[in-house]
CSV table of C-alpha atoms in Angstrom, one decimal:
chain,number,residue,atom,x,y,z
A,837,ALA,CA,-5.6,-12.3,15.9
A,838,ASP,CA,-6.3,-9.8,13.3
A,839,SER,CA,-7.7,-6.5,14.1
A,840,GLN,CA,-10.3,-4.4,12.0
A,841,TRP,CA,-9.1,-1.0,11.0
A,842,LEU,CA,-8.6,1.2,14.0
A,843,TYR,CA,-10.1,4.7,13.9
A,844,ASN,CA,-9.5,7.5,16.2
A,845,ALA,CA,-12.5,9.6,16.6
A,846,ASP,CA,-10.2,12.7,17.3
A,847,TYR,CA,-8.9,12.8,13.9
A,848,ALA,CA,-9.5,16.2,12.0
A,849,GLU,CA,-12.8,16.7,13.9
A,850,ASP,CA,-11.0,19.0,16.3
A,851,PRO,CA,-9.7,22.1,14.3
A,852,SER,CA,-6.8,22.6,16.9
A,853,ASN,CA,-5.0,19.4,15.9
A,854,LEU,CA,-2.2,19.3,13.4
A,855,ARG,CA,-3.5,16.3,11.4
A,856,GLY,CA,-5.4,18.3,8.8
A,857,ALA,CA,-8.2,17.2,6.6
A,858,PRO,CA,-9.1,13.8,5.5
A,859,ARG,CA,-8.1,13.2,1.8
A,860,THR,CA,-11.8,12.4,0.8
A,861,GLY,CA,-15.1,12.2,2.7
A,862,ASN,CA,-15.0,13.1,6.4
A,863,GLN,CA,-13.0,10.6,8.2
A,864,ALA,CA,-9.4,9.2,8.0
A,865,MET,CA,-7.3,7.4,10.5
A,866,HIS,CA,-4.5,8.7,12.7
A,867,GLY,CA,-1.8,6.5,13.8
A,868,LEU,CA,-2.4,5.0,17.3
A,869,HIS,CA,1.0,3.0,17.4
A,870,ASN,CA,-1.1,0.0,16.9
A,871,TYR,CA,-1.2,-2.7,14.0
A,872,SER,CA,-4.3,-2.8,12.0
A,873,GLY,CA,-5.0,-5.6,9.7
A,874,GLN,CA,-7.9,-6.9,7.6
A,875,VAL,CA,-8.4,-9.9,5.7
A,876,THR,CA,-10.2,-9.2,2.3
A,877,GLY,CA,-12.8,-11.1,0.4
A,878,ALA,CA,-10.2,-11.6,-2.5
A,879,VAL,CA,-8.0,-14.6,-2.8
A,880,PHE,CA,-4.4,-15.0,-4.0
A,881,GLU,CA,-4.2,-16.2,-7.7
A,882,ALA,CA,-0.9,-17.4,-9.5
A,883,ASN,CA,0.7,-15.1,-11.9
A,884,HIS,CA,-1.0,-12.0,-10.4
A,885,THR,CA,0.7,-8.9,-8.7
A,886,TYR,CA,-1.3,-7.4,-5.7
A,887,THR,CA,-0.7,-4.0,-4.9
A,888,PHE,CA,-1.8,-2.4,-1.6
A,889,SER,CA,-2.0,1.3,-1.5
A,890,ILE,CA,-2.8,3.9,1.1
A,891,TRP,CA,-2.8,7.7,1.1
A,892,ALA,CA,-0.8,9.1,4.1
A,893,GLN,CA,0.4,12.5,5.6
A,894,ASN,CA,2.6,13.4,8.6
A,895,ASP,CA,2.3,16.2,11.0
A,896,GLU,CA,4.9,18.7,11.0
A,897,VAL,CA,7.1,17.2,13.8
A,898,LEU,CA,10.1,15.6,12.0
A,899,ASP,CA,11.2,12.7,14.4
A,900,ASN,CA,10.8,9.0,14.7
A,901,THR,CA,7.1,9.3,15.4
A,902,ASN,CA,6.3,9.7,11.6
A,903,GLY,CA,6.1,6.7,9.2
A,904,LEU,CA,4.0,4.1,8.0
A,905,PHE,CA,4.6,0.2,7.6
A,906,MET,CA,2.4,-1.7,5.1
A,907,TYR,CA,2.1,-5.4,4.6
A,908,ILE,CA,0.4,-8.0,2.5
A,909,TYR,CA,-0.1,-11.4,4.0
A,910,ASP,CA,-1.8,-14.7,3.7
A,911,GLY,CA,-5.1,-14.4,5.5
A,912,THR,CA,-5.1,-17.9,6.8
A,913,VAL,CA,-2.2,-17.2,9.1
A,914,PRO,CA,-2.0,-14.5,11.9
A,915,PHE,CA,-1.2,-11.1,10.9
A,916,SER,CA,2.5,-10.1,11.9
A,917,ASP,CA,5.9,-8.8,10.4
A,918,ALA,CA,7.2,-12.3,10.4
A,919,ASN,CA,4.1,-13.8,8.4
A,920,SER,CA,4.0,-11.1,5.8
A,921,LEU,CA,4.6,-11.9,2.2
A,922,ALA,CA,5.3,-8.2,1.5
A,923,GLY,CA,6.3,-5.5,3.9
A,924,SER,CA,7.6,-1.9,3.5
A,925,LEU,CA,8.4,1.1,5.8
A,926,THR,CA,7.9,4.5,4.2
A,927,THR,CA,9.0,7.8,5.9
A,928,ALA,CA,9.1,10.0,2.9
A,929,ILE,CA,5.6,11.2,3.5
A,930,ASN,CA,4.5,14.7,3.0
A,931,GLN,CA,4.4,16.9,6.0
A,932,ARG,CA,1.3,18.9,7.1
A,933,THR,CA,2.2,22.3,8.6
A,934,ALA,CA,-0.1,24.1,11.0
A,935,GLU,CA,-0.6,27.0,8.6
A,936,MET,CA,-2.2,24.8,6.0
A,937,SER,CA,-5.7,25.3,5.1
A,938,ALA,CA,-8.2,22.3,5.0
A,939,ALA,CA,-7.9,22.5,1.2
A,940,GLU,CA,-4.1,22.7,1.2
A,941,SER,CA,-4.0,19.7,3.7
A,942,GLN,CA,-6.3,17.6,1.3
A,943,ALA,CA,-3.9,18.2,-1.6
A,944,ASN,CA,-0.9,17.3,0.6
A,945,TRP,CA,-1.5,13.6,1.0
A,946,THR,CA,1.1,11.1,-0.4
A,947,GLN,CA,0.3,7.8,-1.9
A,948,VAL,CA,2.3,4.8,-0.6
A,949,SER,CA,2.2,1.4,-2.1
A,950,ILE,CA,3.7,-2.1,-1.8
A,951,SER,CA,3.3,-5.0,-4.2
A,952,HIS,CA,3.6,-8.9,-4.1
A,953,TYR,CA,3.8,-11.1,-7.1
A,954,VAL,CA,2.4,-14.6,-6.6
A,955,VAL,CA,4.4,-17.4,-8.4
A,956,PRO,CA,2.6,-20.3,-9.9
A,957,ASP,CA,3.4,-22.7,-7.0
A,958,ALA,CA,3.1,-20.3,-4.1
A,959,LEU,CA,1.6,-21.7,-0.9
A,960,GLU,CA,-0.8,-18.7,-0.6
A,961,ILE,CA,-2.8,-19.6,-4.0
A,962,GLY,CA,-6.3,-19.8,-3.1
A,963,ASN,CA,-6.1,-18.2,0.3
A,964,PRO,CA,-7.6,-14.9,1.2
A,965,ILE,CA,-5.4,-11.8,0.9
A,966,GLY,CA,-4.7,-9.8,4.0
A,967,VAL,CA,-3.5,-6.3,4.2
A,968,GLY,CA,-2.2,-4.4,7.2
A,969,PHE,CA,-0.5,-1.3,8.4
A,970,PHE,CA,1.3,0.2,11.6
A,971,ALA,CA,1.0,4.0,11.3
A,972,ARG,CA,3.4,5.8,13.8
A,973,ARG,CA,1.7,8.1,16.0
A,974,ASP,CA,2.1,11.3,14.0
A,975,THR,CA,1.1,9.7,10.6
A,976,ALA,CA,-2.5,9.8,9.2
A,977,VAL,CA,-3.9,7.6,6.6
A,978,ASP,CA,-6.9,7.5,4.3
A,979,ASP,CA,-8.2,5.6,1.3
A,980,ALA,CA,-6.8,2.2,1.4
A,981,THR,CA,-7.0,0.1,-1.8
A,982,LEU,CA,-6.0,-3.3,-3.1
A,983,THR,CA,-5.6,-4.2,-6.6
A,984,GLY,CA,-4.8,-7.6,-8.3
A,985,VAL,CA,-3.2,-7.4,-11.9
A,986,PRO,CA,-2.6,-10.7,-13.9
A,987,GLU,CA,0.6,-10.9,-15.6
A,988,PRO,CA,1.0,-11.4,-19.5
A,989,THR,CA,0.5,-15.1,-20.4
A,990,THR,CA,3.2,-17.2,-21.7
A,991,VAL,CA,1.6,-17.2,-25.2
A,992,THR,CA,1.9,-13.6,-25.5
A,993,LEU,CA,5.6,-13.7,-24.4
A,994,VAL,CA,6.3,-16.4,-26.9
A,995,GLY,CA,4.6,-14.3,-29.7
A,996,LEU,CA,6.9,-11.5,-28.8
A,997,GLY,CA,9.9,-13.8,-28.9
A,998,LEU,CA,8.9,-15.1,-32.3
A,999,GLY,CA,8.7,-11.5,-33.7
A,1000,GLY,CA,11.9,-10.7,-32.4
A,1001,LEU,CA,13.4,-13.8,-34.1
A,1002,ALA,CA,11.7,-12.7,-37.4
A,1003,PHE,CA,13.1,-9.4,-37.2
A,1004,TRP,CA,16.6,-10.8,-36.4
A,1005,GLY,CA,16.3,-13.2,-39.3
A,1006,ARG,CA,15.3,-10.4,-41.9
A,1007,ARG,CA,18.2,-8.2,-40.5
A,1008,ARG,CA,20.7,-10.9,-41.2
A,1009,ARG,CA,19.4,-11.2,-44.9
A,1010,GLU,CA,19.9,-7.7,-45.8
């Protein structure tokens, strides 16, 4: 079953923690070593590229407790690593140090993204888009977004091809 976004109420409300200030607003999420998934109101369309982005920040402990797994999945199937259409692990996320001010922490967030292109005969067409992540214990996330961009049409590509042929023909006559 899919979970809704998980939120840790201790995130950044306690000035003694190392997780820093949220990027925007007054809340962000801190990794709980749990998967968080959500089925969106959008549906997959053919010839579209979907990009799921999250802003992330690690604490200053450089060990295997930092990192962010991100997923795009077909919302009609249970969210899991195996059922994802796109997935990625990112560990190259800015580190927050204990000496940072709230403003420095807000400027320290790293944007992390994954993308999935839907081919014309893909099984997920018309199904709801699911997005999910797994934030390791010392990773915080904020401001998740999903965008869908249609790819250029075949007509545009044919037009570009004909222009190239016209240029080639002109060049041959010179």
